[in-house]
Coordinates of C-alpha atoms and ligand atoms in Angstrom, one line a residue:
Chain A
M1062 CA 0.0 0.0 0.0
A1063 CA 1.5 3.3 -1.0
P1064 CA 1.7 5.6 2.0
R1065 CA -0.7 8.4 2.0
V1066 CA 0.6 11.7 3.2
P1067 CA -1.5 12.7 6.2
K1068 CA -3.5 16.0 5.8
Q1069 CA -3.1 17.0 9.4
G1070 CA -2.2 15.7 12.7
N1071 CA -0.1 16.1 15.8
V1072 CA 2.7 14.3 17.7
V1073 CA 4.2 14.8 21.1
V1074 CA 7.7 13.6 21.8
A1075 CA 8.3 13.2 25.6
G1076 CA 11.4 12.3 27.5
V1077 CA 14.0 13.7 29.8
G1078 CA 16.9 16.0 29.2
G1079 CA 19.7 14.6 27.0
Q1080 CA 17.6 12.0 25.2
G1081 CA 17.2 14.0 21.9
V1082 CA 13.6 14.9 22.4
V1083 CA 14.0 18.3 20.7
L1084 CA 15.9 16.8 17.8
A1085 CA 13.2 14.2 17.2
G1086 CA 10.6 17.0 17.2
N1087 CA 12.7 18.8 14.6
I1088 CA 12.9 15.8 12.4
I1089 CA 9.2 15.2 12.4
A1090 CA 8.6 18.9 11.7
D1091 CA 11.1 18.9 8.9
I1092 CA 9.3 15.9 7.2
C1093 CA 6.0 17.7 7.4
L1094 CA 7.5 20.9 5.9
S1095 CA 9.1 18.9 3.1
H1096 CA 5.6 17.8 2.2
G1097 CA 4.4 21.3 2.0
L1098 CA 2.5 21.3 5.3
D1099 CA 2.2 24.1 7.7
V1100 CA 3.9 23.2 11.0
K1101 CA 3.8 24.7 14.6
K1102 CA 6.1 23.3 17.2
A1103 CA 6.4 23.9 20.9
E1104 CA 9.0 22.7 23.4
V1105 CA 8.9 22.5 27.1
H1106 CA 12.0 22.0 29.2
G1107 CA 11.2 21.1 32.7
M1108 CA 13.1 22.0 35.8
S1109 CA 15.8 19.5 36.1
Q1110 CA 15.3 18.8 39.8
R1111 CA 11.7 17.6 39.0
G1112 CA 12.8 14.9 36.7
G1113 CA 14.2 16.8 33.8
S1114 CA 11.0 16.5 31.7
V1115 CA 11.4 17.7 28.1
S1116 CA 8.7 17.5 25.5
A1117 CA 8.2 18.7 22.0
Q1118 CA 4.7 19.1 20.4
V1119 CA 4.4 19.1 16.7
R1120 CA 1.1 20.1 15.0
F1121 CA 0.8 20.0 11.2
G1122 CA -1.8 20.6 8.6
P1123 CA -2.7 22.9 5.7
E1124 CA -2.7 25.8 8.1
V1125 CA -2.0 25.6 11.8
H1126 CA -2.8 28.4 14.2
N1127 CA -2.4 27.0 17.6
V1128 CA 0.8 25.3 18.8
V1129 CA -0.7 23.5 21.8
V1130 CA -2.3 20.1 21.4
E1131 CA -5.7 20.1 23.1
Q1132 CA -6.8 17.5 25.6
G1133 CA -8.5 14.5 23.9
S1134 CA -7.0 15.3 20.5
L1135 CA -3.5 14.0 20.7
Q1136 CA -2.8 11.5 18.0
Y1137 CA 0.7 10.2 18.6
V1138 CA 3.0 10.1 21.6
L1139 CA 6.6 9.0 21.3
G1140 CA 7.8 8.3 24.9
F1141 CA 11.6 8.3 25.2
E1142 CA 11.0 7.6 28.8
W1143 CA 8.2 5.6 30.2
A1144 CA 6.8 7.8 33.0
E1145 CA 7.2 10.9 30.7
A1146 CA 5.1 9.2 28.1
L1147 CA 2.3 8.3 30.5
R1148 CA 2.1 12.0 31.6
W1149 CA 0.6 12.6 28.1
M1150 CA -2.0 9.9 28.2
P1151 CA -4.8 12.2 29.4
F1152 CA -4.3 14.2 26.2
L1153 CA -4.7 11.2 24.0
A1154 CA -7.5 11.0 21.4
P1155 CA -9.6 7.8 21.8
D1156 CA -7.8 6.2 18.8
G1157 CA -4.4 7.8 19.7
I1158 CA -1.2 5.8 19.6
V1159 CA 1.6 5.7 22.1
F1160 CA 5.0 4.1 21.5
A1161 CA 6.9 4.3 24.7
S1162 CA 10.3 3.1 25.6
S1163 CA 10.2 0.7 28.5
E1164 CA 13.2 2.4 29.8
R1165 CA 12.5 4.1 33.1
I1166 CA 14.7 6.9 34.5
V1167 CA 14.6 7.9 38.1
P1168 CA 14.3 11.6 38.7
P1169 CA 17.6 13.3 39.5
A1170 CA 17.1 13.8 43.2
A1171 CA 17.3 10.1 43.9
Q1172 CA 19.7 9.0 41.3
R1173 CA 23.1 7.7 41.4
N1174 CA 23.4 7.7 37.6
R1175 CA 20.7 8.3 35.0
V1176 CA 20.2 4.6 34.5
G1177 CA 17.9 1.9 35.6
G1178 CA 15.8 2.5 38.6
D1179 CA 12.9 1.1 40.5
V1180 CA 10.2 3.1 38.8
S1181 CA 6.9 1.8 37.4
Y1182 CA 3.7 3.4 36.1
P1183 CA 0.0 3.8 36.8
L1184 CA -2.0 0.8 35.7
E1185 CA -5.1 2.5 34.2
F1186 CA -3.0 3.6 31.2
L1187 CA -1.7 0.2 30.5
E1188 CA -5.1 -0.9 29.2
H1189 CA -5.3 1.9 26.7
P1190 CA -5.6 0.1 23.3
G1191 CA -3.1 2.4 21.7
L1192 CA -0.2 2.0 24.2
R1193 CA 2.8 -0.1 23.3
A1194 CA 6.0 -0.5 25.3
V1195 CA 9.1 -0.9 23.1
D1196 CA 12.4 -2.1 24.4
A1197 CA 14.0 0.8 22.5
E1198 CA 17.2 0.6 24.6
S1199 CA 18.1 -2.9 23.5
L1200 CA 17.2 -2.2 19.9
A1201 CA 19.4 0.9 19.9
K1202 CA 22.3 -1.2 21.3
E1203 CA 21.6 -3.7 18.5
A1204 CA 21.9 -0.8 16.0
G1205 CA 25.3 -0.1 17.4
N1206 CA 24.7 3.1 19.4
P1207 CA 22.6 3.3 22.6
K1208 CA 21.9 6.9 21.9
T1209 CA 19.6 6.0 19.0
A1210 CA 16.8 4.7 21.1
G1211 CA 14.7 7.7 20.1
V1212 CA 15.2 6.9 16.5
V1213 CA 13.9 3.4 17.1
L1214 CA 10.7 5.1 18.2
L1215 CA 10.7 7.4 15.1
G1216 CA 11.0 4.1 13.1
A1217 CA 7.8 2.8 14.8
L1218 CA 6.0 6.1 14.2
S1219 CA 7.0 6.1 10.5
T1220 CA 4.8 3.0 10.0
E1221 CA 1.8 4.9 11.3
L1222 CA 2.3 8.4 10.1
G1223 CA 2.1 7.8 6.4
F1224 CA 4.9 9.9 5.0
P1225 CA 7.1 8.0 2.5
V1226 CA 9.9 6.2 4.2
E1227 CA 12.5 8.0 2.0
S1228 CA 11.3 11.3 3.6
W1229 CA 12.2 9.9 7.0
R1230 CA 15.6 8.7 5.9
D1231 CA 16.3 12.0 4.2
A1232 CA 15.3 14.0 7.3
L1233 CA 17.5 11.8 9.5
A1234 CA 20.4 12.5 7.1
R1235 CA 19.8 16.2 7.5
W1236 CA 19.6 16.2 11.3
V1237 CA 21.9 13.6 12.8
P1238 CA 25.7 14.0 12.7
K1239 CA 27.3 12.3 9.7
K1240 CA 29.4 9.8 11.7
A1241 CA 26.3 8.6 13.6
L1242 CA 24.0 8.3 10.5
D1243 CA 24.6 4.6 9.8
A1244 CA 23.7 3.6 13.4
N1245 CA 20.7 5.9 13.3
L1246 CA 19.4 4.4 10.0
R1247 CA 19.8 0.9 11.5
A1248 CA 17.9 2.0 14.6
F1249 CA 15.2 3.5 12.4
E1250 CA 14.8 0.2 10.5
L1251 CA 14.8 -1.8 13.7
G1252 CA 12.0 0.4 15.0
R1253 CA 10.0 -0.2 11.8
A1254 CA 10.6 -4.0 12.0
W1255 CA 9.6 -4.1 15.6
K1256 CA 6.3 -2.4 14.8
Q1257 CA 5.6 -4.6 11.8
A1258 CA 6.4 -7.8 13.8
A1259 CA 4.5 -6.8 16.9
P1260 CA 1.4 -8.9 17.3
P1261 CA -1.9 -7.0 17.6
K1262 CA -2.5 -5.9 21.1
D1263 CA -4.7 -8.2 23.1
L1264 CA -7.8 -6.0 23.5
R1265 CA -9.9 -8.4 25.5
P1266 CA -10.9 -6.7 28.7
Q1267 CA -8.1 -7.2 31.0
R1268 CA -8.5 -8.7 34.4
T1269 CA -8.4 -5.9 36.8
L1270 CA -4.9 -5.3 37.9
P1271 CA -4.4 -4.5 41.5
A1272 CA -2.4 -1.4 42.5
Q1273 CA 1.3 -2.0 42.6
F1274 CA 2.3 0.4 45.5
S1275 CA 0.5 1.5 48.5
L1276 CA 1.3 4.7 50.3
K1277 CA 1.2 4.8 54.0
L1278 CA 1.3 8.0 56.1
E1279 CA 2.2 8.2 59.7
E1280 CA -0.1 11.2 60.3
A1281 CA 1.2 12.1 63.7
W1282 CA 4.7 12.4 62.4
C1283 CA 4.0 14.6 59.4
K1284 CA 5.0 18.3 60.0
G1285 CA 3.6 19.6 56.8
C1286 CA 6.9 20.7 55.3
G1287 CA 5.6 20.1 51.8
I1288 CA 8.8 18.3 50.6
C1289 CA 6.8 15.3 49.4
V1290 CA 4.4 17.5 47.6
D1291 CA 7.1 19.1 45.6
V1292 CA 9.4 16.1 44.9
C1293 CA 6.8 13.6 43.8
P1294 CA 7.1 13.6 40.0
E1295 CA 3.5 12.4 39.7
R1296 CA 2.2 15.2 41.9
I1297 CA 0.4 12.7 44.2
W1298 CA 0.8 14.5 47.5
H1299 CA -0.9 17.6 48.8
L1300 CA -1.3 19.3 52.1
D1301 CA -4.8 19.3 53.7
D1302 CA -6.3 22.1 55.7
L1303 CA -4.4 21.0 58.8
E1304 CA -1.1 20.9 56.8
V1305 CA -0.9 17.2 56.8
A1306 CA 0.2 15.3 53.7
R1307 CA -2.5 13.5 51.8
A1308 CA -2.1 11.2 48.8
A1309 CA -4.8 12.4 46.4
T1310 CA -4.1 9.9 43.6
P1311 CA -2.2 7.0 45.1
E1312 CA -3.0 4.8 42.1
R1313 CA -0.6 6.9 40.1
C1314 CA 2.4 6.1 42.3
T1315 CA 5.3 4.8 40.2
G1316 CA 7.2 3.6 43.3
C1317 CA 10.2 6.0 42.8
R1318 CA 10.3 6.4 46.6
L1319 CA 11.5 10.0 46.4
C1320 CA 8.8 11.1 48.9
E1321 CA 9.8 8.3 51.3
K1322 CA 13.5 9.1 51.1
L1323 CA 13.2 12.9 51.3
C1324 CA 10.6 13.1 54.1
P1325 CA 12.6 14.3 57.1
D1326 CA 10.1 12.9 59.5
F1327 CA 9.9 9.2 58.4
A1328 CA 6.2 9.8 57.8
I1329 CA 5.8 8.1 54.4
D1330 CA 6.1 4.4 53.6
V1331 CA 5.9 3.3 50.0
V1332 CA 5.0 -0.4 50.0
Q1333 CA 5.5 -2.5 46.9
L1334 CA 2.5 -4.8 46.4
Q1335 CA 3.4 -6.5 43.2
E1336 CA 5.5 -6.3 40.0
I1337 CA 4.2 -6.5 36.5
D1338 CA 5.9 -6.9 33.1
L1339 CA 5.4 -4.0 30.8
L1340 CA 6.3 -5.5 27.5
T1341 CA 4.0 -8.5 27.9
L1342 CA 1.1 -6.4 29.1
T1343 CA 1.2 -4.0 26.3
G1344 CA 1.9 -6.5 23.6
G1345 CA 5.3 -4.9 22.9
G1346 CA 7.4 -8.0 23.3
A1347 CA 8.6 -9.4 20.0
Chain B
M1123 CA 14.3 -7.0 55.4
T1124 CA 14.5 -4.4 58.1
T1125 CA 13.3 -0.9 57.2
A1126 CA 14.7 2.4 58.3
K1127 CA 11.5 3.0 60.3
E1128 CA 11.9 -0.2 62.2
L1129 CA 15.2 1.1 63.6
L1130 CA 13.5 4.1 65.3
R1131 CA 12.5 4.4 68.9
H1132 CA 8.9 4.8 68.1
E1133 CA 7.9 6.0 71.6
M1134 CA 10.2 9.0 71.0
M1135 CA 8.7 10.0 67.6
P1136 CA 8.0 12.5 66.2
H1137 CA 11.4 14.0 66.5
I1138 CA 12.1 17.6 67.6
L1139 CA 13.6 18.8 64.3
C1140 CA 11.7 21.7 62.6
P1141 CA 9.5 21.0 59.6
G1142 CA 11.7 20.3 56.6
C1143 CA 15.0 20.2 58.5
G1144 CA 17.6 18.6 56.3
H1145 CA 19.0 16.7 59.3
G1146 CA 15.9 14.5 59.1
I1147 CA 16.6 13.6 55.5
V1148 CA 20.2 12.7 56.4
M1149 CA 19.0 10.6 59.3
N1150 CA 16.6 8.8 57.0
A1151 CA 19.5 7.9 54.6
M1152 CA 21.7 6.8 57.5
L1153 CA 19.0 4.5 58.8
R1154 CA 18.3 3.0 55.4
V1155 CA 22.0 2.2 55.2
L1156 CA 22.0 0.6 58.6
A1157 CA 18.9 -1.3 57.8
K1158 CA 20.6 -2.8 54.8
R1159 CA 23.5 -4.0 57.0
H1160 CA 21.8 -5.1 60.2
D1161 CA 18.7 -6.8 61.4
N1162 CA 19.0 -4.8 64.6
L1163 CA 21.5 -2.3 65.9
D1164 CA 22.8 -4.2 68.9
Q1165 CA 26.3 -4.2 67.5
V1166 CA 26.1 -0.5 66.5
A1167 CA 26.9 2.5 68.7
L1168 CA 25.9 6.0 67.7
V1169 CA 27.8 8.7 69.6
A1170 CA 26.8 12.3 69.4
G1171 CA 27.7 15.7 70.8
I1172 CA 25.2 18.6 71.2
G1173 CA 23.2 20.2 68.5
C1174 CA 20.1 19.5 66.5
S1175 CA 22.2 17.1 64.4
S1176 CA 23.6 15.4 67.4
R1177 CA 20.1 15.1 68.9
I1178 CA 19.0 12.6 66.3
V1179 CA 20.8 9.7 67.9
G1180 CA 18.1 9.8 70.7
Y1181 CA 15.6 8.5 68.1
V1182 CA 17.5 5.5 67.0
D1183 CA 17.1 2.1 68.6
A1184 CA 20.9 1.4 68.8
N1185 CA 23.4 1.8 71.6
T1186 CA 23.4 5.6 71.8
L1187 CA 25.5 8.1 73.6
H1188 CA 24.5 11.7 73.7
T1189 CA 27.6 13.3 75.1
T1190 CA 28.9 16.9 75.8
H1191 CA 29.3 19.6 73.2
G1192 CA 32.2 18.9 70.8
R1193 CA 33.4 15.8 72.6
A1194 CA 31.6 13.0 70.7
L1195 CA 34.8 11.8 69.1
T1196 CA 36.6 11.5 72.4
F1197 CA 33.8 9.4 73.9
A1198 CA 33.7 7.3 70.7
T1199 CA 37.4 6.7 70.9
G1200 CA 37.1 5.5 74.4
L1201 CA 34.1 3.3 73.6
K1202 CA 35.9 1.9 70.6
L1203 CA 38.9 0.9 72.6
A1204 CA 36.7 -0.7 75.3
R1205 CA 34.4 -2.5 72.8
P1206 CA 36.4 -2.8 69.6
E1207 CA 33.9 -5.2 68.1
L1208 CA 31.2 -2.5 67.8
E1209 CA 30.5 -0.5 64.7
V1210 CA 30.9 3.0 66.1
I1211 CA 29.4 6.0 64.3
V1212 CA 29.8 9.5 65.4
V1213 CA 27.0 11.9 64.6
T1214 CA 28.1 15.5 64.9
G1215 CA 27.3 19.0 63.5
D1216 CA 29.5 21.6 62.0
G1217 CA 29.4 23.6 65.2
D1218 CA 29.9 20.5 67.4
G1219 CA 32.6 18.9 65.2
L1220 CA 34.4 21.8 63.7
G1221 CA 33.8 24.6 66.2
I1222 CA 34.1 23.6 69.8
G1223 CA 35.2 20.1 68.8
G1224 CA 37.5 20.8 65.9
N1225 CA 40.6 19.8 67.9
H1226 CA 39.2 16.4 68.6
L1227 CA 38.4 15.9 64.9
I1228 CA 41.9 16.4 63.7
H1229 CA 43.4 14.1 66.3
A1230 CA 40.8 11.3 65.7
A1231 CA 41.8 11.6 62.0
R1232 CA 45.5 11.6 62.8
R1233 CA 45.2 8.5 64.9
N1234 CA 43.1 6.8 62.3
V1235 CA 40.6 5.5 64.9
D1236 CA 38.4 2.9 63.2
L1237 CA 35.1 4.8 63.3
T1238 CA 32.8 6.7 61.0
C1239 CA 32.2 10.3 61.6
L1240 CA 29.1 11.9 59.9
L1241 CA 29.3 15.6 60.1
F1242 CA 26.0 17.4 59.4
N1243 CA 27.0 20.7 57.8
N1244 CA 24.2 23.2 57.8
E1245 CA 26.6 26.1 57.9
T1246 CA 25.2 27.3 61.2
Y1247 CA 24.6 26.6 64.9
G1248 CA 21.0 25.6 64.5
M1249 CA 20.1 24.5 68.0
T1250 CA 21.1 27.8 69.7
G1251 CA 19.5 30.1 67.2
G1252 CA 21.4 30.2 64.0
Q1253 CA 24.7 31.8 64.9
L1254 CA 27.8 32.0 62.6
A1255 CA 29.7 28.7 62.4
P1256 CA 33.2 28.0 61.2
T1257 CA 31.5 26.5 58.0
T1258 CA 29.4 29.5 57.2
V1259 CA 30.4 30.8 53.8
K1260 CA 31.4 34.4 53.2
Q1261 CA 28.7 36.9 53.1
A1262 CA 26.0 34.6 54.4
F1263 CA 23.6 36.0 56.9
T1264 CA 23.3 34.5 60.4
T1265 CA 22.1 35.7 63.7
T1266 CA 25.6 36.9 64.5
S1267 CA 26.5 38.1 61.0
P1268 CA 23.6 40.5 60.3
R1269 CA 25.6 42.3 57.7
G1270 CA 26.9 39.2 56.1
N1271 CA 29.8 37.0 57.1
T1272 CA 33.3 38.4 56.6
E1273 CA 35.2 35.3 57.6
P1274 CA 36.4 32.6 55.3
N1275 CA 34.9 29.1 56.1
F1276 CA 36.5 25.7 56.7
D1277 CA 36.4 23.1 54.0
A1278 CA 35.7 20.2 56.4
A1279 CA 36.5 17.5 54.0
A1280 CA 39.9 19.0 53.1
L1281 CA 40.6 19.5 56.7
A1282 CA 39.9 15.9 57.6
K1283 CA 42.1 14.7 54.8
A1284 CA 45.0 16.9 55.7
A1285 CA 44.7 15.7 59.3
G1286 CA 45.1 12.1 58.2
A1287 CA 41.6 10.6 57.7
S1288 CA 42.0 7.5 55.6
F1289 CA 38.5 8.0 54.0
V1290 CA 36.9 11.3 53.2
A1291 CA 33.7 11.9 51.3
R1292 CA 31.0 14.5 50.9
G1293 CA 27.2 13.9 50.4
Q1294 CA 24.1 16.0 50.2
A1295 CA 20.6 15.7 51.6
Y1296 CA 19.2 16.5 48.2
R1297 CA 20.8 13.3 46.7
P1298 CA 19.8 10.6 49.0
D1299 CA 21.1 7.8 46.8
V1300 CA 24.6 9.3 46.5
L1301 CA 24.5 9.9 50.2
E1302 CA 23.6 6.3 50.9
E1303 CA 26.4 5.0 48.7
V1304 CA 29.0 7.3 50.3
M1305 CA 27.8 6.2 53.8
E1306 CA 28.0 2.6 52.9
R1307 CA 31.6 3.0 51.7
A1308 CA 32.5 4.9 54.8
L1309 CA 31.2 2.1 57.0
D1310 CA 33.0 -0.5 55.0
H1311 CA 36.3 1.4 55.3
R1312 CA 38.7 0.3 58.1
G1313 CA 40.1 3.4 59.7
F1314 CA 38.8 6.9 60.3
S1315 CA 36.1 7.6 57.8
F1316 CA 34.9 11.2 57.6
V1317 CA 31.7 12.1 55.7
E1318 CA 30.6 15.7 55.4
V1319 CA 26.9 15.9 54.6
M1320 CA 25.6 19.2 53.3
T1321 CA 22.2 19.8 54.8
D1322 CA 20.1 22.7 55.7
C1323 CA 18.7 24.5 58.6
T1324 CA 15.3 25.7 57.4
E1325 CA 14.6 27.7 60.5
Y1326 CA 17.7 29.9 60.5
F1327 CA 20.1 29.6 57.6
G1328 CA 17.3 29.1 55.0
R1329 CA 15.2 32.0 56.3
K1330 CA 18.0 34.5 57.0
N1331 CA 19.4 34.0 53.5
A1332 CA 16.1 34.0 51.8
L1333 CA 16.6 30.5 50.4
G1334 CA 13.1 29.5 51.2
Q1335 CA 11.9 26.6 53.3
G1336 CA 11.1 22.9 52.8
S1337 CA 11.5 21.8 49.3
D1338 CA 12.6 25.2 48.0
L1339 CA 15.6 25.2 50.3
L1340 CA 16.3 21.5 49.5
F1341 CA 16.2 22.3 45.8
T1342 CA 18.9 25.0 46.2
Q1343 CA 21.2 22.1 46.6
S1344 CA 20.5 20.8 43.1
R1345 CA 23.0 20.9 40.2
S1346 CA 22.9 19.7 36.6
D1347 CA 22.4 16.1 35.7
Q1348 CA 25.7 15.9 34.1
D1349 CA 27.5 16.5 37.4
V1350 CA 25.6 13.8 39.0
S1351 CA 26.1 11.2 36.3
R1352 CA 29.8 11.7 36.8
D1353 CA 29.1 11.1 40.5
L1354 CA 30.7 14.4 41.2
A1355 CA 28.0 17.0 41.6
D1356 CA 28.7 20.4 42.8
W1357 CA 27.2 22.5 45.6
P1358 CA 25.6 25.2 43.6
T1359 CA 26.6 28.8 43.4
L1360 CA 23.6 30.5 44.9
R1361 CA 23.0 34.1 45.5
T1362 CA 20.9 36.1 47.9
P1363 CA 18.4 38.6 46.6
Q1364 CA 21.2 41.1 47.1
G1365 CA 23.3 39.1 44.7
W1366 CA 25.7 37.7 47.2
Q1367 CA 27.0 34.2 46.8
V1368 CA 26.0 31.9 49.7
R1369 CA 26.4 28.5 48.2
E1370 CA 29.9 27.6 47.2
T1371 CA 30.7 25.0 44.6
Q1372 CA 32.0 21.9 46.2
P1373 CA 32.6 18.4 44.9
L1374 CA 30.5 15.4 46.1
G1375 CA 31.4 11.7 46.4
V1376 CA 34.3 9.9 47.7
L1377 CA 37.2 12.4 47.8
H1378 CA 40.0 10.4 49.3
E1379 CA 40.7 6.8 50.4
N1380 CA 43.8 5.1 51.5
E1381 CA 44.9 2.1 53.7
R1382 CA 47.0 2.6 56.7
P1383 CA 47.2 1.0 60.2
T1384 CA 44.3 1.9 62.4
F1385 CA 44.7 3.2 65.9
E1386 CA 43.5 -0.2 67.2
E1387 CA 45.9 -2.1 65.1
S1388 CA 48.8 0.1 66.2
L1389 CA 47.9 -0.6 69.8
G1390 CA 47.7 -4.3 69.1
L1391 CA 44.2 -4.2 70.7
P1392 CA 42.8 -7.7 71.4
G1393 CA 39.3 -8.3 70.0
Y1394 CA 39.6 -5.6 67.4
S1395 CA 39.8 -8.0 64.5
K1396 CA 36.3 -9.2 65.4
R1397 CA 34.8 -6.3 63.5
E1398 CA 35.1 -7.9 60.1
V1399 CA 32.9 -6.3 57.5
Ligands
TPP1058 C1 30.1 23.7 76.3 C2 28.9 24.2 75.5 N1 29.0 25.3 74.9 C3 27.9 25.8 74.2 C4 26.7 25.1 74.1 C5 25.6 25.6 73.4 N2 25.3 24.9 72.1 C6 24.4 24.0 72.0 S1 24.3 23.4 70.5 C7 25.4 24.4 69.9 C8 25.8 24.5 68.5 C9 25.4 23.3 67.7 O1 25.8 23.5 66.4 P1 25.9 22.3 65.3 O2 26.8 21.3 65.9 O3 26.2 22.9 64.0 O4 24.5 21.7 65.4 P2 23.1 22.1 64.6 O5 22.2 22.5 65.6 O6 23.4 23.1 63.6 O7 22.7 20.8 63.9 C10 25.9 25.2 70.9 C11 26.9 26.3 70.7 C12 26.7 23.9 74.8 N3 25.6 23.1 74.8 N4 27.7 23.4 75.5
SF4_1059 S1 7.7 15.3 53.5 FE1 7.0 14.2 55.3 S2 6.7 15.7 56.9 FE2 6.9 16.8 55.0 S3 4.7 17.1 54.4 FE3 5.4 15.2 53.4 S4 4.9 13.6 54.8 FE4 4.7 15.5 55.9
SF4_1060 S1 4.1 9.0 45.8 FE1 6.3 8.9 46.3 S2 7.0 6.9 45.4 FE2 5.0 7.4 44.5 S3 5.5 8.5 42.6 FE3 5.3 10.1 44.2 S4 7.3 10.4 45.0 FE4 7.4 8.5 43.9
SF4_1061 S1 16.9 24.9 64.2 FE1 17.6 24.5 62.1 S2 19.0 22.7 62.4 FE2 17.7 22.8 64.2 S3 16.0 21.5 63.8 FE3 15.4 23.6 63.3 S4 15.8 23.6 61.1 FE4 16.9 21.9 61.9
MG1062 MG1 25.1 23.2 62.4

């Protein structure tokens, strides 16, 4: 089937600082421009102490006035980091598609290095029919350069977005450094291959998944300093009228334990209830 | 596995520290490290002087000694010689360990007594109302430097190294995982291990220097991700609203480590070899 150039659409690339989020946004915008579309692009660089969120929104069409993607209308999310991808789920259109790297990066306050980590994700999102976890990290290594994980995701996106594959390759050649181009093109192909080989997502209603973490608060010990409120990357805690911490949305807890570690009063316990496997659950395993 | 919380004296909680006090965060990291190493703290002794930082040992279910101001290291040295099999940790503040007790610090380092000294550096005398400490950086405001400090400050880690400490490291309340790693390595080390932990007094230092409270003050310790990934983050350069620098740039992580005979070994102390890590 010959790819049909899309008339209009939008993509959000989400990740953390240093992952090439802005570059990926530029590549997508460039492809749209090369097909004569009008493009608006917005970038947000978060405060590094809050997890270093970086996102790029790209909107394209015959004529685009507004840079910001509205809630419920987001078509594609490329998540270079798992938790960052999930932050965009509420914006997703019902038939929206998310390709998210299963890599999880602990926010900087807790980290030793920016690798690995004990972070998970809210469960409600996992059941979204459009969400797929990709082991982009391994595929990038296979391509010969671990920094190409984002391009693996661009490869996956290229199978959905409709622009001719040559446009993608040309844009890559324009944007990535020459000496890294081969690895990037390999990563792009691996991303495409992953998408084409991935079985359709099992859309039968899932058994209800129990929460993975429970948050316990020793009320009498909490002094209302607000540290948990500000360090939680998922914004779960708030202070009530009596200046006592409350978990408003405990089901969103990713288990990063920042609140537990940074509470000066030992008031918070993050208890792990169970572990689940991302790739299997979202049909992303090859 | 034991949790940090299980090592507290629950009947003593909540502790006396002010809301958001950085000492609580450091204490939390210290107990997580101890919980990883021990089921209970019967073979651990925490020895402290006087100060908000020193006060924390009263909340830990270990063998604890709350001694006189500045003298924790002397009590700890005596304890160590009498009970060489114990893991002895000295908890001290910058006022306690570098002001009134500075002399004991350099001699404990020189002797290479096999203990771990955690110095909570909040750049002030918190407990007595936020006075100038030997660690207060130039131009910072304290109760006794209302026009800004004019004296240069000690670099505690450099001082300990020069005095002969065989392990020297620096951690930070803002980076609990780096802090845990540094503390673990300090406890593993045989000989005098000195860990300077940068922390914050919200009540005085934070307020007087307009650095904010709670998380705002904590976040003033942050630096770029690149620094952390090299395991060598810096204490940020931070300025007061008047434009004065109150946060100096300092390296974090293990700064010095060598092997030399401990005080106990030099004495040929019987029973010492029992403390095998
Ligand atoms: C001999 C003696 N001199 C003075 C004091 C008063 N005093 C109590 S705590 C303290 C300073 C503590 O400062 P630091 O060790 O930095 O502890 P912080 O409260 O800042 O954690 C002083 C001077 C005392 N208790 N004993
Ligand atoms: S960090 Fe701890 S003491 Fe501070 S508000 Fe949160 S639960 Fe309460
Ligand atoms: S509640 Fe605590 S453990 Fe859960 S996501 Fe927030 S900071 Fe992390
Ligand atoms: S006075 Fe300062 S150091 Fe002491 S408990 Fe309060 S905030 Fe902490
Ligand atoms: Mg002090």
